Short mmCIF file of C-alpha atoms in Angstrom, two decimals:
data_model
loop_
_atom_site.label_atom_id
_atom_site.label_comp_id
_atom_site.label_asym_id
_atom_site.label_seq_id
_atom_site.Cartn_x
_atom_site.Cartn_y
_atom_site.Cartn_z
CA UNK K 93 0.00 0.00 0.00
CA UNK K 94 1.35 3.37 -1.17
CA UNK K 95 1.53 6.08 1.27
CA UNK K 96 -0.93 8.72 1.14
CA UNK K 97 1.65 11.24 -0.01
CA UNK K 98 2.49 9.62 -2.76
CA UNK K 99 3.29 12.21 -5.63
CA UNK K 100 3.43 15.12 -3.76
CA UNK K 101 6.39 17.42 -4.62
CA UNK K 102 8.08 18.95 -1.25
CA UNK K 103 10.55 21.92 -2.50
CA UNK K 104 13.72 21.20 0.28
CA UNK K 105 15.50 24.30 0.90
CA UNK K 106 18.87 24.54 3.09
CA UNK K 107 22.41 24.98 2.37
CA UNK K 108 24.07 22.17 4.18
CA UNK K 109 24.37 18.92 2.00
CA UNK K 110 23.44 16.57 4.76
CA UNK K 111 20.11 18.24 5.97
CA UNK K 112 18.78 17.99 2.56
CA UNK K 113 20.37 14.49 2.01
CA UNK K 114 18.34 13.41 5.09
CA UNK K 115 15.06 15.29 4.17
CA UNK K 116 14.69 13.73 0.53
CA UNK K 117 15.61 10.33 1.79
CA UNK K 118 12.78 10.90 4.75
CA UNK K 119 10.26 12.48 1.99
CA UNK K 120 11.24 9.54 -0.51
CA UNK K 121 9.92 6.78 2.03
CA UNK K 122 6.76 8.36 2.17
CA UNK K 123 6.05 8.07 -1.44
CA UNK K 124 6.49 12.21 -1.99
CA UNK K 125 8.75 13.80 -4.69
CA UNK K 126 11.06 15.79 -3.17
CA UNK K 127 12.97 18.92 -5.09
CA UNK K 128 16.10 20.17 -3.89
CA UNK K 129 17.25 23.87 -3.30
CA UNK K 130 21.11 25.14 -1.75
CA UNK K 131 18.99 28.74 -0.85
CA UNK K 132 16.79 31.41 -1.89
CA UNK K 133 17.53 32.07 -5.14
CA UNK K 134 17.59 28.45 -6.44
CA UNK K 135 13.80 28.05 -4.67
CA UNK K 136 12.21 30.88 -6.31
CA UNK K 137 12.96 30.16 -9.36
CA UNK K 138 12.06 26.45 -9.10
CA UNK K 139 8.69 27.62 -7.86
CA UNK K 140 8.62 30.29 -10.79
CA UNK K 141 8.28 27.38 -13.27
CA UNK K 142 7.68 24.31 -11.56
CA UNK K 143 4.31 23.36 -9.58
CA UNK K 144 4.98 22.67 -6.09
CA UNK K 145 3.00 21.15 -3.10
CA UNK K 146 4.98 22.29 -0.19
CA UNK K 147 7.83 23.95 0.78
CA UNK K 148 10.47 23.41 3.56
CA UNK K 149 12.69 26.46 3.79
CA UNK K 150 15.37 26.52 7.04
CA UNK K 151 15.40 30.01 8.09
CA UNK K 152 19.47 30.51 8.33
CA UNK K 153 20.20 30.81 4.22
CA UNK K 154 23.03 32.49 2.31
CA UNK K 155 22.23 35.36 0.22
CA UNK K 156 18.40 35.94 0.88
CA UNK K 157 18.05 34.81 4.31
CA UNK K 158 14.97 32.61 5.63
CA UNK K 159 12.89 35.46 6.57
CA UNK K 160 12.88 36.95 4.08
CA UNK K 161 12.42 34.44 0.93
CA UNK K 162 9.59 33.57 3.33
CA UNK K 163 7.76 37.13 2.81
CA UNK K 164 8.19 36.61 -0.84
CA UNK K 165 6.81 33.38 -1.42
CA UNK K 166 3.88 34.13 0.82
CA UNK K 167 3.64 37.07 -1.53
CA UNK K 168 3.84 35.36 -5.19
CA UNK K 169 2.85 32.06 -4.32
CA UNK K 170 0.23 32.25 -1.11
CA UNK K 171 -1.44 28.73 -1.68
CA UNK K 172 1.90 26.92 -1.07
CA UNK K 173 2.35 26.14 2.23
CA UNK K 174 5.43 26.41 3.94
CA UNK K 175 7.17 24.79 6.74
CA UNK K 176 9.97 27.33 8.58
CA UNK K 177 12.69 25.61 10.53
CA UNK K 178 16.20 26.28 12.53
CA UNK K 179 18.42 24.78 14.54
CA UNK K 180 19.23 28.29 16.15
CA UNK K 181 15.72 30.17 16.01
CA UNK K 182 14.34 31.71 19.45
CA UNK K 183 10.81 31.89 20.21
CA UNK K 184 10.33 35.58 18.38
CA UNK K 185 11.93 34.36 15.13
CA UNK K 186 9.49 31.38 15.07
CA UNK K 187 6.93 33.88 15.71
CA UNK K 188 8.33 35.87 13.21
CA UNK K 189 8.02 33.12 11.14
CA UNK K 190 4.27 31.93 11.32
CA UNK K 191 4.05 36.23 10.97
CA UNK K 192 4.90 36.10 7.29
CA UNK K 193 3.22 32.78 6.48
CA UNK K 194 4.40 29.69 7.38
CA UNK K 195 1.90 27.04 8.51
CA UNK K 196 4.20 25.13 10.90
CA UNK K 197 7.63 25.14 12.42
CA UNK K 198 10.12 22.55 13.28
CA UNK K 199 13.49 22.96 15.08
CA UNK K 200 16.78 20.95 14.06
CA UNK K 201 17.02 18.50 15.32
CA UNK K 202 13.92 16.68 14.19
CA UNK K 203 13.00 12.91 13.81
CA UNK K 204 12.02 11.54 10.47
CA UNK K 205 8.00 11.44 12.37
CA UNK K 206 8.40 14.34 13.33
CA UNK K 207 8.89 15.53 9.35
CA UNK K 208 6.21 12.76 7.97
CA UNK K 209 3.88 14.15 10.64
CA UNK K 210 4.32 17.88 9.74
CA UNK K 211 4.46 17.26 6.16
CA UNK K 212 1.27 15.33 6.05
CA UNK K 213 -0.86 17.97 8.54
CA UNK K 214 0.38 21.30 6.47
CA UNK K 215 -0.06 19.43 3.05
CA UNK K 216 -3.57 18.06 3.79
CA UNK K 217 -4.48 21.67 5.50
CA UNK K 218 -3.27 23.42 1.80
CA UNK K 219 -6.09 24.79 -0.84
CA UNK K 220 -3.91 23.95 -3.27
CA UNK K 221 -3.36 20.24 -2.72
CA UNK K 222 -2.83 17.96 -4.74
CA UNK K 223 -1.10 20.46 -7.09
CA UNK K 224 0.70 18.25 -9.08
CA UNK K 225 -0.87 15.22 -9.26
CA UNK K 226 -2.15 13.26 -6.25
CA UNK K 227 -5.04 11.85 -6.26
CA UNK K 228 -8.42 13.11 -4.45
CA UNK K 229 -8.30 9.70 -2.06
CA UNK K 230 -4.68 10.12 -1.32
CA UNK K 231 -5.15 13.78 0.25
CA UNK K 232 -8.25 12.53 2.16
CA UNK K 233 -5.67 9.26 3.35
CA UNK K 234 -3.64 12.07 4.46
CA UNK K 235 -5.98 14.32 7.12
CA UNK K 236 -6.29 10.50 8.69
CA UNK K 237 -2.69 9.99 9.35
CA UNK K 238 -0.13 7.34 8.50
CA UNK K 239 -1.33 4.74 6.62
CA UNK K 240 0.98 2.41 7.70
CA UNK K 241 2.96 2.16 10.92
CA UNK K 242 6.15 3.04 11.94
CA UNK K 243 7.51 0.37 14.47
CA UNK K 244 9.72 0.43 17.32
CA UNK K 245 12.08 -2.50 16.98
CA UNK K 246 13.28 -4.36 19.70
CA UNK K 247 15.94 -6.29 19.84
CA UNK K 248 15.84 -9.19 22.02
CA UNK K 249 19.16 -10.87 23.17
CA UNK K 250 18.52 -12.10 26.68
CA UNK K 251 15.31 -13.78 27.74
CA UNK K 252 15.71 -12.13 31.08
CA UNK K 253 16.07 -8.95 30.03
CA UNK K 254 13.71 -8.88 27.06
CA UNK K 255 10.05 -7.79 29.48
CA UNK K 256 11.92 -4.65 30.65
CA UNK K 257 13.05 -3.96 26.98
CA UNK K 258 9.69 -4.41 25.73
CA UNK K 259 8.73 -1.88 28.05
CA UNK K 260 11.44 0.60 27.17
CA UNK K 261 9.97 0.08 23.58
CA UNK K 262 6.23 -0.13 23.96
CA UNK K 263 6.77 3.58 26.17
CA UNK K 264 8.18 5.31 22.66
CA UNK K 265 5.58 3.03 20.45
CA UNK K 266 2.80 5.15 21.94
CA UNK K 267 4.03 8.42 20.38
CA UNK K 268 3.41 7.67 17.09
CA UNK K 269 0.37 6.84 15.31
CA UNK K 270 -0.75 3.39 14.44
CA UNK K 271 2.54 2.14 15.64
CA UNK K 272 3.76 -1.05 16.95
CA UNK K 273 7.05 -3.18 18.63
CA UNK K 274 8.60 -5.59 16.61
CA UNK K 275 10.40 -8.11 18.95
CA UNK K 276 13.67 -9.09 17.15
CA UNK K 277 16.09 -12.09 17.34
CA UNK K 278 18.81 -11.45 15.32
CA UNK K 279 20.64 -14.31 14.83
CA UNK K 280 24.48 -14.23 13.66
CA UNK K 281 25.26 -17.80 11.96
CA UNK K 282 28.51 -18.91 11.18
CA UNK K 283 29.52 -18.80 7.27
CA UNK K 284 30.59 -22.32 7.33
CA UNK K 285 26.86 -23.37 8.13
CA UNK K 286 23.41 -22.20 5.60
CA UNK K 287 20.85 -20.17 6.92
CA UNK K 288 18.69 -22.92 6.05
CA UNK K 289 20.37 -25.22 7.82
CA UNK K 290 20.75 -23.04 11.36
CA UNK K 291 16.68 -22.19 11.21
CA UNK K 292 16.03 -25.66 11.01
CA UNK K 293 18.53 -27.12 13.57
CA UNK K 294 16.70 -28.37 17.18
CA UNK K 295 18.91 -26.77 19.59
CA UNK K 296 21.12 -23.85 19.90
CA UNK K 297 20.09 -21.02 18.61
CA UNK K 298 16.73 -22.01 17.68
CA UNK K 299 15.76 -23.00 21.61
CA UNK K 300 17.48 -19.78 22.47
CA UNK K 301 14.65 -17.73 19.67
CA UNK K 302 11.73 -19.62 21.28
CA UNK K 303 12.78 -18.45 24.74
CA UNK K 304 12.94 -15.04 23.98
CA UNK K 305 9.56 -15.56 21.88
CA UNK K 306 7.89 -17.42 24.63
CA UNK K 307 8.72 -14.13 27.02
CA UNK K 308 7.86 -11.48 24.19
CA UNK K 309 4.38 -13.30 24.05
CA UNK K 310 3.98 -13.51 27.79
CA UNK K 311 5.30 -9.72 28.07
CA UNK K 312 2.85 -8.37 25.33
CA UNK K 313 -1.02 -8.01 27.05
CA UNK K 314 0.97 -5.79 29.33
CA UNK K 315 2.41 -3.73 26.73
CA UNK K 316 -0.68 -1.51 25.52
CA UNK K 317 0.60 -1.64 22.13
CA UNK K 318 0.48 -4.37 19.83
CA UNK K 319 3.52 -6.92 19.45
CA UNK K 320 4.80 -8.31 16.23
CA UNK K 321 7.67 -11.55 15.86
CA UNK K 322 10.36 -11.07 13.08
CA UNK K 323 13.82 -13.42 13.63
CA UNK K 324 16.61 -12.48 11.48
CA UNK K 325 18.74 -15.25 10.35
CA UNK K 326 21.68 -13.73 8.84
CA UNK K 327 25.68 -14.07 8.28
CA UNK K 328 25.90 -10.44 9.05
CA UNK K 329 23.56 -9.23 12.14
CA UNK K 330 24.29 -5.55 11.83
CA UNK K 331 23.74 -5.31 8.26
CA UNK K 332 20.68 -7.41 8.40
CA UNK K 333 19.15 -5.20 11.47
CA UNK K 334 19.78 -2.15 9.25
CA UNK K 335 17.98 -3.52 6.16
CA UNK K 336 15.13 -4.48 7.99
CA UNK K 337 15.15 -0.65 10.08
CA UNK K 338 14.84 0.39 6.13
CA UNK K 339 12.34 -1.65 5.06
CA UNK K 340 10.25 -1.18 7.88
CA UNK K 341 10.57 2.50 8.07
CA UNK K 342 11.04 1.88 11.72
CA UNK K 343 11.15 4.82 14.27
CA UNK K 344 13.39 3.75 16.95
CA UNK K 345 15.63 0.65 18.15
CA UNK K 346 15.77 -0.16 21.48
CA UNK K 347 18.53 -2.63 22.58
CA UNK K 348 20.49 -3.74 25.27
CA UNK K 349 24.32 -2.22 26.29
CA UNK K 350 26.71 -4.68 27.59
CA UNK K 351 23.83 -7.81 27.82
CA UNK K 352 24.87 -10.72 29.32
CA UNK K 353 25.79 -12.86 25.57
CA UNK K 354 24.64 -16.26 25.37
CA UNK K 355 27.24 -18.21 23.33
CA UNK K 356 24.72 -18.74 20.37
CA UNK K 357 23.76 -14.94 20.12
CA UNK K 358 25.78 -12.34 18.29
CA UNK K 359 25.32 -8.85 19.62
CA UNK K 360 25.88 -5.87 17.54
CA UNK K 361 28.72 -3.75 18.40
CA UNK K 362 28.47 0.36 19.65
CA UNK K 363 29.70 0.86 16.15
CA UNK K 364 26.90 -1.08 14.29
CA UNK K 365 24.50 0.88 16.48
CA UNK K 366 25.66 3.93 15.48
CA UNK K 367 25.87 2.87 11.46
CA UNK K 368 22.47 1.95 12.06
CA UNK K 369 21.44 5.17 13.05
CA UNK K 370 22.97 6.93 10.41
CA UNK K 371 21.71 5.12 7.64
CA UNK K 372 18.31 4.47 8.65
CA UNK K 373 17.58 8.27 9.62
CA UNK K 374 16.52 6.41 13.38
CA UNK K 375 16.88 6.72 16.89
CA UNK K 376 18.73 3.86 18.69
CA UNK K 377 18.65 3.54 22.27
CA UNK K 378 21.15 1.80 23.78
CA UNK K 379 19.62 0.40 27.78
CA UNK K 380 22.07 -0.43 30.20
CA UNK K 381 20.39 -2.36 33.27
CA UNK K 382 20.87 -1.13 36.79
CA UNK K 383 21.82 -3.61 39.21
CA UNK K 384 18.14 -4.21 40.91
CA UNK K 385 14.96 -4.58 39.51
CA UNK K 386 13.94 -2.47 36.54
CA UNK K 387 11.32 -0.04 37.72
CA UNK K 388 11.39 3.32 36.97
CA UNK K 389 9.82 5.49 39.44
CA UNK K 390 12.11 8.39 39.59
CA UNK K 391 12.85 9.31 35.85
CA UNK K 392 15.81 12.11 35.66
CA UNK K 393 16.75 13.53 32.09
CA UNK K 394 20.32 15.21 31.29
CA UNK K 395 20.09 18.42 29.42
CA UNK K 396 22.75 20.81 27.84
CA UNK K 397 23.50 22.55 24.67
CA UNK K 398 23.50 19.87 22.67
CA UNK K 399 20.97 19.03 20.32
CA UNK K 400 21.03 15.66 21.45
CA UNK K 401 19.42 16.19 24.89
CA UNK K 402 16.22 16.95 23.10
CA UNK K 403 16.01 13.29 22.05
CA UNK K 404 16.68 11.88 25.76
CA UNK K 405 14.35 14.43 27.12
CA UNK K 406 11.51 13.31 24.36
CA UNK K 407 12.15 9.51 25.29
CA UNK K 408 12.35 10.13 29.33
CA UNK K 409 8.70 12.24 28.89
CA UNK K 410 7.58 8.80 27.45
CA UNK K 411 8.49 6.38 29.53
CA UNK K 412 7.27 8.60 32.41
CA UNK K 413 3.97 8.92 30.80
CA UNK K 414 4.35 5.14 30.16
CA UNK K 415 4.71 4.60 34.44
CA UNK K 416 2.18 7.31 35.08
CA UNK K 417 4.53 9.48 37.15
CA UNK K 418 3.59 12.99 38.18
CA UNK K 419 6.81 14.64 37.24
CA UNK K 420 9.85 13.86 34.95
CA UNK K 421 13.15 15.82 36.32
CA UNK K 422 15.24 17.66 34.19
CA UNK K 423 18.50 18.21 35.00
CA UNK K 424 21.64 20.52 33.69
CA UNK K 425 24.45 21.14 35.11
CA UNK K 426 27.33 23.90 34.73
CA UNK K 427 30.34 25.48 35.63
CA UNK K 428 30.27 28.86 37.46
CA UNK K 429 30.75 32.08 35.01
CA UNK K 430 31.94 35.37 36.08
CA UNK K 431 28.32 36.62 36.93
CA UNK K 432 26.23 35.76 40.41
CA UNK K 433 25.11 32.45 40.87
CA UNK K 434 21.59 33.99 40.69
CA UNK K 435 22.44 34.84 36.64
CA UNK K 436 24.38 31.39 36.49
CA UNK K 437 20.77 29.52 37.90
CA UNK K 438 18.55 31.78 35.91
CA UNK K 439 20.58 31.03 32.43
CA UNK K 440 20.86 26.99 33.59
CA UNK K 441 16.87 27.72 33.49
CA UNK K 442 16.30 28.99 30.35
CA UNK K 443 18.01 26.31 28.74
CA UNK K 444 16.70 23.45 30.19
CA UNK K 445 13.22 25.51 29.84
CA UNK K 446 14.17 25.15 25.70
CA UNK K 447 14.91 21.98 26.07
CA UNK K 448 10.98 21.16 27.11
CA UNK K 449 9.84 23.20 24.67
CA UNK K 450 11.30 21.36 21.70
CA UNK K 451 11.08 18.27 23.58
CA UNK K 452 7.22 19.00 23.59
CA UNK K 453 6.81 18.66 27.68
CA UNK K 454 4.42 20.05 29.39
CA UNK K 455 6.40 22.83 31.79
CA UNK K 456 4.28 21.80 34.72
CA UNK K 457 5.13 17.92 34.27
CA UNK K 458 8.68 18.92 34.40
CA UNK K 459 10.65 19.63 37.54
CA UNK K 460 14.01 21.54 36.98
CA UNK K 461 17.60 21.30 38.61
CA UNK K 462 20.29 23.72 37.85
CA UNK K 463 23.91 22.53 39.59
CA UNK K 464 26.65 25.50 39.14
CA UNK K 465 29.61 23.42 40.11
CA UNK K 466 32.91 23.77 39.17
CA UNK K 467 33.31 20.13 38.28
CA UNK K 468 30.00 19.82 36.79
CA UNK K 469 30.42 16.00 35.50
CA UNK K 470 31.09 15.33 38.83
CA UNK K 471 27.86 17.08 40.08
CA UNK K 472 25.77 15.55 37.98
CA UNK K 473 26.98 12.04 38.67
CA UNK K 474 26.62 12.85 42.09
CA UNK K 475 23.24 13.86 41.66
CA UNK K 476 22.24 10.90 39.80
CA UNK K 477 21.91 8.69 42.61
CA UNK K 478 18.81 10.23 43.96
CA UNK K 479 17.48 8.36 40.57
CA UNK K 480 16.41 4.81 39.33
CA UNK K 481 16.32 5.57 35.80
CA UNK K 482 18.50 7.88 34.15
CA UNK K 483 18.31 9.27 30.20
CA UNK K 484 21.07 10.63 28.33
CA UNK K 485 21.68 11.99 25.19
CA UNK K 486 24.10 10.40 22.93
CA UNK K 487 26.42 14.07 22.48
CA UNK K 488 28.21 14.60 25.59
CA UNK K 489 31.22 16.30 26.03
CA UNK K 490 34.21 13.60 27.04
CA UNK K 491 34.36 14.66 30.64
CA UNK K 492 31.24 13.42 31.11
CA UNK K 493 31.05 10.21 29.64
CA UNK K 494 34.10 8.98 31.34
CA UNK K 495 32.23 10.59 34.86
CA UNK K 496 29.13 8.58 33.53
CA UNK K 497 31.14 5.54 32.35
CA UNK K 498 34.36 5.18 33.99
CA UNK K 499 37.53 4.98 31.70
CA UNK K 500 36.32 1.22 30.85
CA UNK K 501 32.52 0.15 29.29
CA UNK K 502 31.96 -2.03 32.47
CA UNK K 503 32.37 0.35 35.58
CA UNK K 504 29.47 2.21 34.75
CA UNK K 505 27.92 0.25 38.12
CA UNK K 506 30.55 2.00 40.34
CA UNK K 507 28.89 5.18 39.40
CA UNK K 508 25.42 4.86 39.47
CA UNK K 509 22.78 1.52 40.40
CA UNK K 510 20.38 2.62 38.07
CA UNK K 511 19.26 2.44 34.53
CA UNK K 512 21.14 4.46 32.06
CA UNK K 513 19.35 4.67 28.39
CA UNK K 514 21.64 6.43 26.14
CA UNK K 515 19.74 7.94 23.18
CA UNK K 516 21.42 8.47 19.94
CA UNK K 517 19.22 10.38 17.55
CA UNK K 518 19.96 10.79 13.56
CA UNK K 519 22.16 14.39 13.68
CA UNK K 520 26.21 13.31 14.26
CA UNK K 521 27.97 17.14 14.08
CA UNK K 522 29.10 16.84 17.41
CA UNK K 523 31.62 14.23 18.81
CA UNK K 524 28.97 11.13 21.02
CA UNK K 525 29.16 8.97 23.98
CA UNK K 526 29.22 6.03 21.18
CA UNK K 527 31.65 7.29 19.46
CA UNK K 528 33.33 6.66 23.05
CA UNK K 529 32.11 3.40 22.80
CA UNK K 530 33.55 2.80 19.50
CA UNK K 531 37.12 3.73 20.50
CA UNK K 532 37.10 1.29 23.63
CA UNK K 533 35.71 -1.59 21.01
CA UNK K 534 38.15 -0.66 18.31
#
């Protein structure tokens, strides 16, 4: 079944290569036609001779900035919608923005939902659509939602652990629209033996598939969500589990850091996860276990600068929605500047007050904690142990991921009991905890 965009034409403007690299491979999955632009001038002249459906113009542009190119395609071409967005816009410029026209606004960095979803509401809310082509039943598809779901895959590597995965999973399933878990055993086989052969073999790692089945199925009337099988048999897990991310269109992978390996599994490497990520335009979270019972009942997520901390503050919201928890705490940490602490507390404020804001979370829901420390690592893994359940994004400066970590993968334990979920969403300009992870492996 086609999506219910299929055929429109999305005009992509923004002058870095990657951004519109990930935006027409995001627009192509849907079904849509996207058209490329490097800035202003290049868009209105593409829109001067070319029918288009929809337009997605960042606001920071060479030449003719944002703003501006805005005001002129609201004035030449007023029944194209357009979608504004920034990775550096405050809340006037956004306002600025919907000012002069646009219909919607989006801050880098987004998630490939995020664009589908945004796409799909401005498109079906245009007079002007279908423009060039789609049909009258795929624009009415298209004020329903997603015709098809987006999963949240699982991957399952330890029957033990796989009901508190599930979990993990089923609390980001619920953001998206007719979405689902897919419970996943991928299964590494050596070369010398066919795939054939391995599925069909008794023991070994076929027993070990059924276990973690058996626990998926006795896990799933919990979930709320519903609960799908899919074992990869495969010579290569980490190129199998990003071919199926692809063909699936899947939103997020949850799996487990460090899991105890039975001898038959293969798990997939820190740098698999992160290839994974970067070629299926998904988030991976990567769940390291505390050393007591998984159950989250106070949720803490890190924030800073980073665009990353958006991501972990998004997927700490959910599972805290998932416990039904009054309050998700948000903390940020920093080192003393030359102004009061007062100024120091009120500027540790505003940004973790951003951070909700693009994180869509309710202010109220959220309680915040500003540390000015001079070692603020330290302060924050200090603070940490007040927690159960901890959620970080994947950019982090060094400091703190060897606070967070230790100088080796396994002594996270001597600095904090709880649950760490490290969330690694699909933006990589700034140096990661996995790429951490992918030095100690290498």
């Amino acid at each position: 079944m086609s999506d219910p965009l299929d055929g429109l034409v999305v005009l992509v403007v923004d002058d870095e290569a990657n951004i519109r690299k990930a935006l027409r491979q995001t627009l192509d999955r849907t079904g849509a036609t996207p058209v490329l632009a490097r800035d202003a001038e290049e868009a209105i002249a593409h829109i001067s001779e070319h029918a288009v459906d929809l337009i997605l113009l960042d606001l920071r542009l060479p030449g003719i900035d944002g703003l501006e190119t805005l005001s002129i395609l609201q004035r030449d071409h007023p029944d194209v919608p357009v979608v504004a967005f920034s990775a550096h816009a405050s809340p006037e410029v956004a306002a600025e923005a919907v000012k002069r026209g646009a219909v919607d606004f989006l801050e880098k960095p987004f998630a490939p939902e995020q664009v589908r979803a945004v796409v799909r509401r401005a498109a079906s809310s245009s007079p002007s659509y279908p423009a060039s082509g789609a049909t009258d039943a795929s624009a009415a598809l298209a004020e329903s939602g997603p015709a098809s779901p987006w999963p949240v895959v699982v991957s399952l590597t330890d029957p033990k652990t796989a009901p508190d995965l599930l979990r993990i999973g089923a609390s980001m399933a619920k953001e998206f629209d007719h979405s689902e878990i897919v419970a996943l055993c991928a299964i590494e086989v050596p070369m010398q033996i066919s795939l054939q052969q391995a599925a069909e073999l008794e023991d070994g790692p076929r027993r070990w598939r059924d276990a973690v089945m058996q626990v998926a199925d006795e896990t799933a009337p919990d979930l709320g969500v519903d609960v799908q099988h899919k074992t990869l048999w495969t010579h290569g897990a980490s190129e199998a589990v990003r071919e199926f991310m692809e063909e699936k269109d899947a939103a997020h992978l949850v799996m487990e850091w460090e899991p105890e390996k039975p001898e038959e599994a293969e798990k997939l490497t820190p740098a698999d996860v992160k290839a994974i990520a970067r070629h299926t335009e998904s988030e991976v979270s990567l769940v390291k276990f505390g050393r007591g019972e998984f159950d989250p009942r106070k949720v803490v997520a890190l924030a800073d600068d980073r665009p990353e901390a958006i991501w972990a503050a998004r997927r700490a919201w959910s599972m805290v929605r998932q416990v039904g928890l009054a309050e998700l705490t948000v903390l940020h940490a920093r080192s003393p500047s030359d102004e009061s602490p007062a100024a120091d507390e009120r500027a540790g404020r505003r940004l973790v007050e951003r951070v909700l804001r693009d994180a869509t979370i309710p202010p109220e829901k959220a309680q915040v904690r500003v540390l000015v420390d001079r070692e603020p690592h330290a302060a924050v893994v200090r603070a940490l142990q007040e927690f159960d359940t901890a959620y970080v994004g994947a950019s982090s400066r060094s400091g703190l991921a060897r606070h967070l970590f230790g100088s080796l993968l396994d002594k996270v334990d001597d600095y904090f009991e709880g649950t760490v979920v490290v969330v690694q969403g699909p933006t990589y300009d700034t140096r990661t905890i996995i790429d951490e992870l992918v030095e100690h492996v290498t």
